XYZ file of N, CA and C in Angstrom:
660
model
N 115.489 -78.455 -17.932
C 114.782 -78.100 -16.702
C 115.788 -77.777 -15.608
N 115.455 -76.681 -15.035
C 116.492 -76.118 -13.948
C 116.278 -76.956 -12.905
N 117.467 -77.952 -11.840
C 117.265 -78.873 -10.911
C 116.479 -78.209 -9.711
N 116.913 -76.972 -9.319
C 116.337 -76.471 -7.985
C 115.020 -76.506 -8.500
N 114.391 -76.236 -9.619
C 113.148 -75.896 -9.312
C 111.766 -76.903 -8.594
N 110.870 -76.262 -8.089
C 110.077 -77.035 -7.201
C 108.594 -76.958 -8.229
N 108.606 -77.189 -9.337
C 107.399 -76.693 -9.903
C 107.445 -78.028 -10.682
N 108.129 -78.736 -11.160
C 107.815 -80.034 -11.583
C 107.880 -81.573 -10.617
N 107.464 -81.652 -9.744
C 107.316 -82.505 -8.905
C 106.913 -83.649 -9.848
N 106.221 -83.857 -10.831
C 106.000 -84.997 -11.757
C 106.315 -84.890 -12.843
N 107.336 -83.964 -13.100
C 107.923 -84.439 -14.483
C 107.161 -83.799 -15.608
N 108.193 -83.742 -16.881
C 106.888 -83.218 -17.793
C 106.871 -84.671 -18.891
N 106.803 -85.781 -18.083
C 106.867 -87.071 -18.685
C 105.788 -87.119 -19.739
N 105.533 -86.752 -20.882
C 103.761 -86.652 -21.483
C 103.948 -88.496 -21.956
N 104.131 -88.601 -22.550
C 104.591 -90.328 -23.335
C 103.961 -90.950 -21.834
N 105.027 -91.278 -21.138
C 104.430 -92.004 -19.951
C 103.007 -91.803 -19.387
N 102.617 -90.651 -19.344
C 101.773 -89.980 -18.551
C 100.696 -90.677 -19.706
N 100.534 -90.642 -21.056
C 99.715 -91.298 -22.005
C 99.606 -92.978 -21.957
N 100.730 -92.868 -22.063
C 101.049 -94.704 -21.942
C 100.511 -95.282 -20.756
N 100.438 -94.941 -19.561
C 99.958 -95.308 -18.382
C 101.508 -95.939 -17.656
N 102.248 -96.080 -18.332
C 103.943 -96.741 -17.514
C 103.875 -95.836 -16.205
N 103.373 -94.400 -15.819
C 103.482 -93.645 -14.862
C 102.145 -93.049 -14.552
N 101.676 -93.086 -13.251
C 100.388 -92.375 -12.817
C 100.402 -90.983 -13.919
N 98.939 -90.592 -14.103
C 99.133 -89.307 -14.601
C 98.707 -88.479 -13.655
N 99.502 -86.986 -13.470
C 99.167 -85.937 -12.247
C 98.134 -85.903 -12.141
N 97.759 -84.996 -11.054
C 96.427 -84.715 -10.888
C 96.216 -83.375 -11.819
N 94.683 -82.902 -11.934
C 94.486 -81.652 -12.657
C 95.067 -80.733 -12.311
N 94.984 -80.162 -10.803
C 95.607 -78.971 -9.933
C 97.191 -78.953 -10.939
N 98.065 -80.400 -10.747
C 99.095 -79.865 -11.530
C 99.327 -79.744 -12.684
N 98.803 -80.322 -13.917
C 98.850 -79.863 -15.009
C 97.850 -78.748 -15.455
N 97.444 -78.038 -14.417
C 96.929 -76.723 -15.121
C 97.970 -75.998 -14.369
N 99.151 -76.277 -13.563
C 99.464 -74.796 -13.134
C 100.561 -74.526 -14.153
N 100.519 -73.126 -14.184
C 101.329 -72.355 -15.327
C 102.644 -72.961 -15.842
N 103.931 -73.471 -15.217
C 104.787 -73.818 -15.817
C 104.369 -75.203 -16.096
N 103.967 -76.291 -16.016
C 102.904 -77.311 -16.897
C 102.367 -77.066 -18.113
N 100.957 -75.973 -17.904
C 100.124 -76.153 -18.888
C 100.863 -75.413 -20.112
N 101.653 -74.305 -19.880
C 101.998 -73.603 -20.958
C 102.448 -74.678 -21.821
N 103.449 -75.214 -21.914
C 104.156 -76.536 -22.756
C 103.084 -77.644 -23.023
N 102.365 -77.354 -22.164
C 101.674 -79.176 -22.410
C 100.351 -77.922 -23.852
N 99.845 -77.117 -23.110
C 98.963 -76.453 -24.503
C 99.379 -76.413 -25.884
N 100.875 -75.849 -25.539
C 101.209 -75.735 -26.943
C 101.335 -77.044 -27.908
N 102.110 -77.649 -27.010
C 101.965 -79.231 -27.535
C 101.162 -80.341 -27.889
N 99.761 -79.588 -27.486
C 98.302 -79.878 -27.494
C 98.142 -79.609 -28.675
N 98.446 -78.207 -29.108
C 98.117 -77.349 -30.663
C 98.552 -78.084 -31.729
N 100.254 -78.114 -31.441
C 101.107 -78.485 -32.592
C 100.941 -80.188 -32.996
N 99.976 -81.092 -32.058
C 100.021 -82.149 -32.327
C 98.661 -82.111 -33.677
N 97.951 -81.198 -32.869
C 96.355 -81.638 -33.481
C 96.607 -80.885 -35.029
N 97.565 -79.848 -35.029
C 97.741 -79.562 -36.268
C 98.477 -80.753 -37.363
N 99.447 -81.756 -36.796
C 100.446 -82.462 -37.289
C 99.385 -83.412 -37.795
N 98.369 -83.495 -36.607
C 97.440 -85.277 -36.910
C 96.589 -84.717 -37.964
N 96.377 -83.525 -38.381
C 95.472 -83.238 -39.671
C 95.976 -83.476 -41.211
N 96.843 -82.577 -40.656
C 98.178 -83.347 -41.887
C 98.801 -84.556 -42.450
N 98.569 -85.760 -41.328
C 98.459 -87.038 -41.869
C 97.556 -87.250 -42.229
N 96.105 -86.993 -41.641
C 95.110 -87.284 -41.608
C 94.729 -86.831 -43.129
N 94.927 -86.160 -43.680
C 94.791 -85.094 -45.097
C 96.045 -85.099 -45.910
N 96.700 -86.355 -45.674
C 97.890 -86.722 -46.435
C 98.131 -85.209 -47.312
N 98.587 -84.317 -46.268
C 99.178 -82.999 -46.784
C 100.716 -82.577 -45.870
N 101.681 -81.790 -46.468
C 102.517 -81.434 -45.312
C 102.057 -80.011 -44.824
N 102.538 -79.922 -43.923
C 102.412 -78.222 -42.777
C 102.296 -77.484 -44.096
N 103.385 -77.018 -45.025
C 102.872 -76.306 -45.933
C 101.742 -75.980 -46.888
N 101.565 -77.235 -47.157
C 99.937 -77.590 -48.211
C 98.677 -77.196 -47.340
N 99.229 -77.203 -46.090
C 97.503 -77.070 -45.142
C 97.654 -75.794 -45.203
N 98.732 -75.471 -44.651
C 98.525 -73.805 -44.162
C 97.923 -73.216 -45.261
N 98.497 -73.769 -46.197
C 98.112 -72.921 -48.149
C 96.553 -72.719 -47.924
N 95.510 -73.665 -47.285
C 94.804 -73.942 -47.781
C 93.688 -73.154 -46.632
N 94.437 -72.693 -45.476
C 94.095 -71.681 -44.447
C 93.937 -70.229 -44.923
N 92.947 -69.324 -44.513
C 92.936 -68.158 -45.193
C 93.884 -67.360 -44.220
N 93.520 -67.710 -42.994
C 94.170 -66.722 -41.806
C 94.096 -67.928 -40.207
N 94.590 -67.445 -39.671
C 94.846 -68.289 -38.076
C 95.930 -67.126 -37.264
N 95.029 -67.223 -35.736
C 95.906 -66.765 -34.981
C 95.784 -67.492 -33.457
N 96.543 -67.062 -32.634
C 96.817 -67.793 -31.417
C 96.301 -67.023 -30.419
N 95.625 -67.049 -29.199
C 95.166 -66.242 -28.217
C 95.926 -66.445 -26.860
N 97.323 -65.799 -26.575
C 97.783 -65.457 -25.378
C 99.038 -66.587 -25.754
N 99.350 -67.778 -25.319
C 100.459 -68.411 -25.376
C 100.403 -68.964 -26.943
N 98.470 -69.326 -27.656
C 98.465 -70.076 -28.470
C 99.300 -69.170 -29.936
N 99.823 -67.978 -29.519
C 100.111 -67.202 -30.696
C 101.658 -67.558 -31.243
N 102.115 -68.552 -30.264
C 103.525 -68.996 -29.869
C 103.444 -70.207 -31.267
N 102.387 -70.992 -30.943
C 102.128 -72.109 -31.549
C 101.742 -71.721 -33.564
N 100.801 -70.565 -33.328
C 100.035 -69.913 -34.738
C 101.748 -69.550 -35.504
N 102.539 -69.294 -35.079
C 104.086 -68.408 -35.047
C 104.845 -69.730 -35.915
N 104.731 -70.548 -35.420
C 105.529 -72.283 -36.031
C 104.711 -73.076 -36.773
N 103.663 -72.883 -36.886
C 102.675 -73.298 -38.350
C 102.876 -72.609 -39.264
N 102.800 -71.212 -39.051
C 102.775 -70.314 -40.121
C 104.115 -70.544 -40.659
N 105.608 -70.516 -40.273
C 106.434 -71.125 -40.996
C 107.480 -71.933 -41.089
N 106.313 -72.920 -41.134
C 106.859 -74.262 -41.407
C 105.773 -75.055 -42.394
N 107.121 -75.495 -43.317
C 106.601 -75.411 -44.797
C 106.559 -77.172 -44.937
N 107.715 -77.840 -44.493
C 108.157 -79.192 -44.652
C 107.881 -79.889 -43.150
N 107.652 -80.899 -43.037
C 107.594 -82.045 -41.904
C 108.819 -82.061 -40.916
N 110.031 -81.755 -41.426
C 111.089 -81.172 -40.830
C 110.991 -79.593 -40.068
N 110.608 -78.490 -41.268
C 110.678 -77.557 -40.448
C 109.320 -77.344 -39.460
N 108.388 -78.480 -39.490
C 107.818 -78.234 -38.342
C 107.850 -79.067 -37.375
N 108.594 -80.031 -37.246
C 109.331 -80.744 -36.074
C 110.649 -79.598 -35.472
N 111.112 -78.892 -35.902
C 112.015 -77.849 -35.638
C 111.329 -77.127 -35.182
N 110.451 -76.425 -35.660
C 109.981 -74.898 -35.120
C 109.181 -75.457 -34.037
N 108.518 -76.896 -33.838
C 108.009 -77.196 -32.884
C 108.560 -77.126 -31.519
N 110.119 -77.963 -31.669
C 110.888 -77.637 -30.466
C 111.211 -76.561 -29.774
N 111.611 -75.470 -30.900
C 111.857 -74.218 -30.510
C 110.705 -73.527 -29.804
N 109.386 -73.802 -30.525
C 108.013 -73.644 -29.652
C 108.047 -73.804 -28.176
N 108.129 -74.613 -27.986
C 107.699 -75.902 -26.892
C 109.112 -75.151 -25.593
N 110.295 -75.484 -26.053
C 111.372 -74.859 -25.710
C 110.577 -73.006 -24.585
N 110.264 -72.293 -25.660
C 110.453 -71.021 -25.072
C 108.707 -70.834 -24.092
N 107.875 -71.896 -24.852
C 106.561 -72.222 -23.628
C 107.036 -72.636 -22.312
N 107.850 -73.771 -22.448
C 108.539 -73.881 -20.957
C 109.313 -73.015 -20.354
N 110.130 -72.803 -20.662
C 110.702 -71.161 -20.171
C 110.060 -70.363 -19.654
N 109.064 -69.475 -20.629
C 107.799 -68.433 -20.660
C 107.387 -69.090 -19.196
N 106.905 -70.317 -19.100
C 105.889 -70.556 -17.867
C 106.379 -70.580 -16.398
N 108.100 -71.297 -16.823
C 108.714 -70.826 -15.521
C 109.127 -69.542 -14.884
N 109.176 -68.973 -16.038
C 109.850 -67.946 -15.652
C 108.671 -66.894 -14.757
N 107.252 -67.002 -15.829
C 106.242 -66.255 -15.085
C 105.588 -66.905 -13.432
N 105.936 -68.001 -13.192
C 105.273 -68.362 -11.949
C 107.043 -68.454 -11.101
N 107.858 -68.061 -11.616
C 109.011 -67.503 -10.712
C 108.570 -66.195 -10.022
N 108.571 -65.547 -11.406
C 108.364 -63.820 -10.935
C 106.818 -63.919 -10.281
N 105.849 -64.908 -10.218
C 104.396 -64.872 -9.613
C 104.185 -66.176 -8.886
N 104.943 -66.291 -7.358
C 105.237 -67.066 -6.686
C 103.691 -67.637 -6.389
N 103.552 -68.942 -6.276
C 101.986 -69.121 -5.802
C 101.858 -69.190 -4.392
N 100.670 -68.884 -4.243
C 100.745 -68.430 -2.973
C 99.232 -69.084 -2.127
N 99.286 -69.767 -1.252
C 97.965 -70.362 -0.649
C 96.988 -69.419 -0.211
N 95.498 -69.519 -0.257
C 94.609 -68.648 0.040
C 93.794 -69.304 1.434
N 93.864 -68.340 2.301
C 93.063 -68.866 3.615
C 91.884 -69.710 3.109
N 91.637 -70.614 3.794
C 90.197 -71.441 3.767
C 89.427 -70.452 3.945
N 89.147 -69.468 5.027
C 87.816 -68.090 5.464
C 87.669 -67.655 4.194
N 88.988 -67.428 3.134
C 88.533 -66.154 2.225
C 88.060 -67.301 0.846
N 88.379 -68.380 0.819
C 87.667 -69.064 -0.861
C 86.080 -69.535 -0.143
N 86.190 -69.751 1.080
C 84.841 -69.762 1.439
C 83.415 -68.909 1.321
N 84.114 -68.010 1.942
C 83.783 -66.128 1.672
C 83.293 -66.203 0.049
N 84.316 -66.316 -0.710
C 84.175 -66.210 -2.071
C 82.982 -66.974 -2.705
N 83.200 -68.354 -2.593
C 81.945 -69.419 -3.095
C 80.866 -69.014 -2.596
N 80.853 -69.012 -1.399
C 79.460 -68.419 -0.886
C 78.826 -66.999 -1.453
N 79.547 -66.386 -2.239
C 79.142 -64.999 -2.691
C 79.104 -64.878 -3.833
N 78.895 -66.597 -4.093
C 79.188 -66.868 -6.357
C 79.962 -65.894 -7.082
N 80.952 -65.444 -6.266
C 82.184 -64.948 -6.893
C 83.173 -66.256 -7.512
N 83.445 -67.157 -7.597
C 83.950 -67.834 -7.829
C 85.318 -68.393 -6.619
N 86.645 -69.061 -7.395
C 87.405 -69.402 -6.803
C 88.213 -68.273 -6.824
N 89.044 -67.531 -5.690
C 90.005 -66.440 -5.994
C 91.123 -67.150 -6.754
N 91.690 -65.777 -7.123
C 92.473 -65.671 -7.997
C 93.149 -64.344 -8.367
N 94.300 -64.537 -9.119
C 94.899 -63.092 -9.362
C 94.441 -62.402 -10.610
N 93.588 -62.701 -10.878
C 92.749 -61.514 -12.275
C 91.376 -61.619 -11.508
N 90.642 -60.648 -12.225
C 89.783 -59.837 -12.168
C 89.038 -59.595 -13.487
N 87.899 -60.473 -13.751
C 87.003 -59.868 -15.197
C 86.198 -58.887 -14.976
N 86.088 -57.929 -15.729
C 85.609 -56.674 -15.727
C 84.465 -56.491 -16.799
N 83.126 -56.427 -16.833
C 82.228 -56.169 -18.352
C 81.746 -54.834 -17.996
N 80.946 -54.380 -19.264
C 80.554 -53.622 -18.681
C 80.765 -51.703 -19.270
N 82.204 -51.781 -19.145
C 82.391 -50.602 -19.210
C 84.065 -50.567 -20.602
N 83.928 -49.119 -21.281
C 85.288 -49.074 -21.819
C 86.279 -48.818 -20.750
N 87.077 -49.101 -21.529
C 88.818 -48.767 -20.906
C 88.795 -47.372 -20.155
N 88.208 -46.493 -21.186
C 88.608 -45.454 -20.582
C 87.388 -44.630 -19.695
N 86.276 -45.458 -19.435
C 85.161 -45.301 -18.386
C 85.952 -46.221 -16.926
N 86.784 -47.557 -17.002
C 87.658 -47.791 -16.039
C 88.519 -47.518 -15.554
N 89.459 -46.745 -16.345
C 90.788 -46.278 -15.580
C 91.000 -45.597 -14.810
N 89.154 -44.295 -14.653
C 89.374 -44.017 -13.602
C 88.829 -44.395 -11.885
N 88.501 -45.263 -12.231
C 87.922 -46.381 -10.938
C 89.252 -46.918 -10.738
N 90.221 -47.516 -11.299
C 91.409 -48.076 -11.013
C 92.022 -47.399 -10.528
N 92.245 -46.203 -11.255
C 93.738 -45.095 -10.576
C 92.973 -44.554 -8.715
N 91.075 -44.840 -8.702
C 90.875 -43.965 -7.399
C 91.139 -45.517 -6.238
N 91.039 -46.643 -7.340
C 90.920 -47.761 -6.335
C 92.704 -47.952 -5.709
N 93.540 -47.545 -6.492
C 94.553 -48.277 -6.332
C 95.526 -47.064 -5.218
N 94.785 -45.850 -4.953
C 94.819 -44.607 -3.646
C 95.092 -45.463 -2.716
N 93.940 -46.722 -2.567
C 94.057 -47.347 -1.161
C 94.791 -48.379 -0.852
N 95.564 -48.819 -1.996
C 96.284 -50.079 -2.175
C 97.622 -49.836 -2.037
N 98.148 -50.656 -1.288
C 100.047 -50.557 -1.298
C 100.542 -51.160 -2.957
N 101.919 -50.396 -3.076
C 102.465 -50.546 -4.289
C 102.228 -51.946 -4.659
N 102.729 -52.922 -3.942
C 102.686 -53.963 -4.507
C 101.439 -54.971 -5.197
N 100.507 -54.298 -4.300
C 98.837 -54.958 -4.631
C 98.295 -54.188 -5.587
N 98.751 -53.058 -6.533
C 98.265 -52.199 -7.386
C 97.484 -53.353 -8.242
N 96.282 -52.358 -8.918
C 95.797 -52.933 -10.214
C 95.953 -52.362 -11.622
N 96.189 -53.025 -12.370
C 96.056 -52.930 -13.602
C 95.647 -53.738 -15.109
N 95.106 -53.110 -15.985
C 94.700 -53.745 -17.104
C 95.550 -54.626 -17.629
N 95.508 -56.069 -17.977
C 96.081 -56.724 -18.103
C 95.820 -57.074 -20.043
N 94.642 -56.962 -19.988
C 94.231 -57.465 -21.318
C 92.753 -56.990 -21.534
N 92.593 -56.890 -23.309
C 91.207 -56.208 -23.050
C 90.778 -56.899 -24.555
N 90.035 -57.792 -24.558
C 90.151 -58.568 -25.444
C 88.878 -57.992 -26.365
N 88.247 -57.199 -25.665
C 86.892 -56.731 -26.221
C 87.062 -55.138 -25.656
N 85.828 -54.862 -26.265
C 85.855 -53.167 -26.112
C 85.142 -52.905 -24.459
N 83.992 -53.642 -24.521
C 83.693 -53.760 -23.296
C 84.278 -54.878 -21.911
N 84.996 -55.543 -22.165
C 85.436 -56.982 -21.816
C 87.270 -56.155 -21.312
N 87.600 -56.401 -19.855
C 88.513 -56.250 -19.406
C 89.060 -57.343 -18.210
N 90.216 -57.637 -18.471
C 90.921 -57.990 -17.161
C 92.129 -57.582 -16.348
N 91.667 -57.444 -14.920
C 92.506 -56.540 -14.191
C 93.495 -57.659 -13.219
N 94.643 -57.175 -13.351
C 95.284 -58.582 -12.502
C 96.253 -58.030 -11.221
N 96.755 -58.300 -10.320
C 97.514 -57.613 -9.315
C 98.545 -58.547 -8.654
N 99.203 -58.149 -7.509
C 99.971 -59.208 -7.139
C 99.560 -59.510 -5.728
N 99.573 -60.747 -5.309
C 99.359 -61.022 -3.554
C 99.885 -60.313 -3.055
N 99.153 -59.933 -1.907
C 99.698 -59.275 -0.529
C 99.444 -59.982 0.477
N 100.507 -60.686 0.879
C 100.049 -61.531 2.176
C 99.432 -61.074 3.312
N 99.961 -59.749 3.578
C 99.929 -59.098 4.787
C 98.066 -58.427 5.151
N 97.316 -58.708 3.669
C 96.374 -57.966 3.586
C 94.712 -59.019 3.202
N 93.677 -58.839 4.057
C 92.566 -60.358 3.558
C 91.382 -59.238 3.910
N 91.663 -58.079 3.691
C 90.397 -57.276 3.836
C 89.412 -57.462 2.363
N 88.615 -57.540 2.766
C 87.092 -57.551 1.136
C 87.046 -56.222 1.315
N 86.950 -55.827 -0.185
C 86.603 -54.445 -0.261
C 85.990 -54.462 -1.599
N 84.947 -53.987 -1.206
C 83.782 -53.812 -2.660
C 83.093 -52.423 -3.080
N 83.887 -52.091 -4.205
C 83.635 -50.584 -4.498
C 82.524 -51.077 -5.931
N 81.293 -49.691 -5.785
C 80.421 -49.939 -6.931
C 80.842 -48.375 -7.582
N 80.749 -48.517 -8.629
C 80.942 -47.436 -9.648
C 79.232 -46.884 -9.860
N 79.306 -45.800 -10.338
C 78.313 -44.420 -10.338
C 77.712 -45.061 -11.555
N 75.955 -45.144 -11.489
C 75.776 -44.949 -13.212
C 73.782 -44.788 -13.604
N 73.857 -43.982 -14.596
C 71.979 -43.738 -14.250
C 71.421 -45.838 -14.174
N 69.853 -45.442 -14.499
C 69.810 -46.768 -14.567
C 69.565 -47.251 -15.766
N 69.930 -46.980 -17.165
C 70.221 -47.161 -18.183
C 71.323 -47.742 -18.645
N 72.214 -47.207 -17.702
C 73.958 -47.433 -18.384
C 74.381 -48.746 -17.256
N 75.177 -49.756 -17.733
C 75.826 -51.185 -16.828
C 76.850 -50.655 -15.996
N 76.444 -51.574 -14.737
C 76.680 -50.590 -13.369
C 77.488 -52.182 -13.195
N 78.877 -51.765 -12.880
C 80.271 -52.318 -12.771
C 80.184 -52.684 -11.311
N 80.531 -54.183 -10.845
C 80.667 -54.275 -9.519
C 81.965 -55.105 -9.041
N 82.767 -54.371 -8.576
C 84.205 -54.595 -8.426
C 84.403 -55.600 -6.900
N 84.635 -56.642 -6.417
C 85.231 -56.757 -5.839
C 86.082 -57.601 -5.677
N 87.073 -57.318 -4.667
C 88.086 -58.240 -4.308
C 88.903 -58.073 -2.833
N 89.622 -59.618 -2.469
C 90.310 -59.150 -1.369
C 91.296 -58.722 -1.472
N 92.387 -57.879 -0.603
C 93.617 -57.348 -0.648
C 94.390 -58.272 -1.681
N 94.593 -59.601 -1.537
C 95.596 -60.111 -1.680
C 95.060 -61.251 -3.259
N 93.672 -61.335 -3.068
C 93.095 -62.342 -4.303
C 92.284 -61.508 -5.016
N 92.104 -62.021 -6.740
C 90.925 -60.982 -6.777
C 90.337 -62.589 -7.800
N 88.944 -62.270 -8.407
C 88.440 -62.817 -8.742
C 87.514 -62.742 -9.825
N 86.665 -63.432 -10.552
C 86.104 -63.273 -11.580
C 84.419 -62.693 -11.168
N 84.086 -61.338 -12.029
C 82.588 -61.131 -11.265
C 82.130 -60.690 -12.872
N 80.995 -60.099 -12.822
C 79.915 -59.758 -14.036
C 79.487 -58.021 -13.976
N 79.185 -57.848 -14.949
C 78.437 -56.565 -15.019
C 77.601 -56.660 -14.226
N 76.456 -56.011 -13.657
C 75.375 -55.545 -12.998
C 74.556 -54.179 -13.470
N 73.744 -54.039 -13.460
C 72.075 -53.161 -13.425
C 72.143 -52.352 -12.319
N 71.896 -50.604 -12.346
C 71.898 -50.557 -11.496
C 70.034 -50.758 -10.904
């Protein structure tokens, strides 16, 4: 763990934190990104290990007995060190190495994605408009990729470089998320609706300059 950094204020003590020898954090901090990444994976690789005793089998004999497995976003890190690791050894190894580049991965992304506090007016704003809590993604239903991109390229005309949007992940055909970066300088709401007869799912975009948030398809 790098000393300057300000992102582990409690340690990534897990033993203690189980044992009770040390308060355990609050939620706020073990969900934020350089936390949860390591603590998830380590979540995975345990529940896989306790099956394996549990089924007096090693990592290899289970996996045998798996047709297929994969990981979704960090968990593919974890699917990566099951798959090969054959002996009780090489998956105490590939575990570390796991665990190792999750912590990394998480610092490194909430380095380059500094967190950043959101006015009380604008999560207020938000709840009150069952938009949820802001945030820097954006769920999108509704529409394909390529029925969105061009709502993005006309939305992002009005946006400074740094607040641009873009597709982040599209896990479904209809199912998108759009993510951007804070702009401090910017707390305007701006809510653009996309064109559509009243047959076809009518996309309702909004967000503030600087947060965006989770919303739903709509009717027109």
């Amino acid at each position: 763990m790098e000393d300057d950094s300000t992102f582990y204020t409690y340690s990534l003590d897990v033993v203690s934190w189980l044992s009770g020898t040390v308060p355990r954090p609050a939620v706020f901090y073990l969900a934020s990104v350089p936390v949860s990444f390591p603590l998830i994976g380590l979540t995975q690789l345990v529940q896989y290990l306790f099956v394996c005793r549990v089924a007096n089998l090693t990592p290899g004999e289970l996996r045998s007995r798996i047709s297929g497995a994969t990981g979704h976003s960090q968990g593919i890190v974890s699917a990566v060190a099951i798959a090969t690791s054959a002996t009780f050894e090489e998956f105490v190894d590939n575990s570390r190495k796991a665990l190792k580049w999750l912590f990394y991965s998480g610092l490194r992304g909430q380095q380059a994605f500094p967190v950043t506090s959101v006015e009380p007016s604008i999560v207020k704003d938000a709840l009150e408009g069952s938009e949820g809590t802001p945030s820097p993604m954006l769920s999108i239903t509704g529409l394909s990729l390529k029925e969105l991109e061009p709502h993005i390229a006309k939305t992002n005309k009005h946006l400074p470089s740094i607040s641009q949007l873009f597709v982040s992940l599209s896990p479904l055909k209809h199912t998108h998320f759009n993510s951007s970066y804070p702009n401090s300088r910017h707390d305007t709401f701006v809510c653009a609706k996309c064109h559509c007869d009243e047959f076809e799912p009518c996309l309702v975009v909004a967000w503030h300059w600087k947060y965006l948030w989770e919303l739903g398809s709509w009717r027109c």
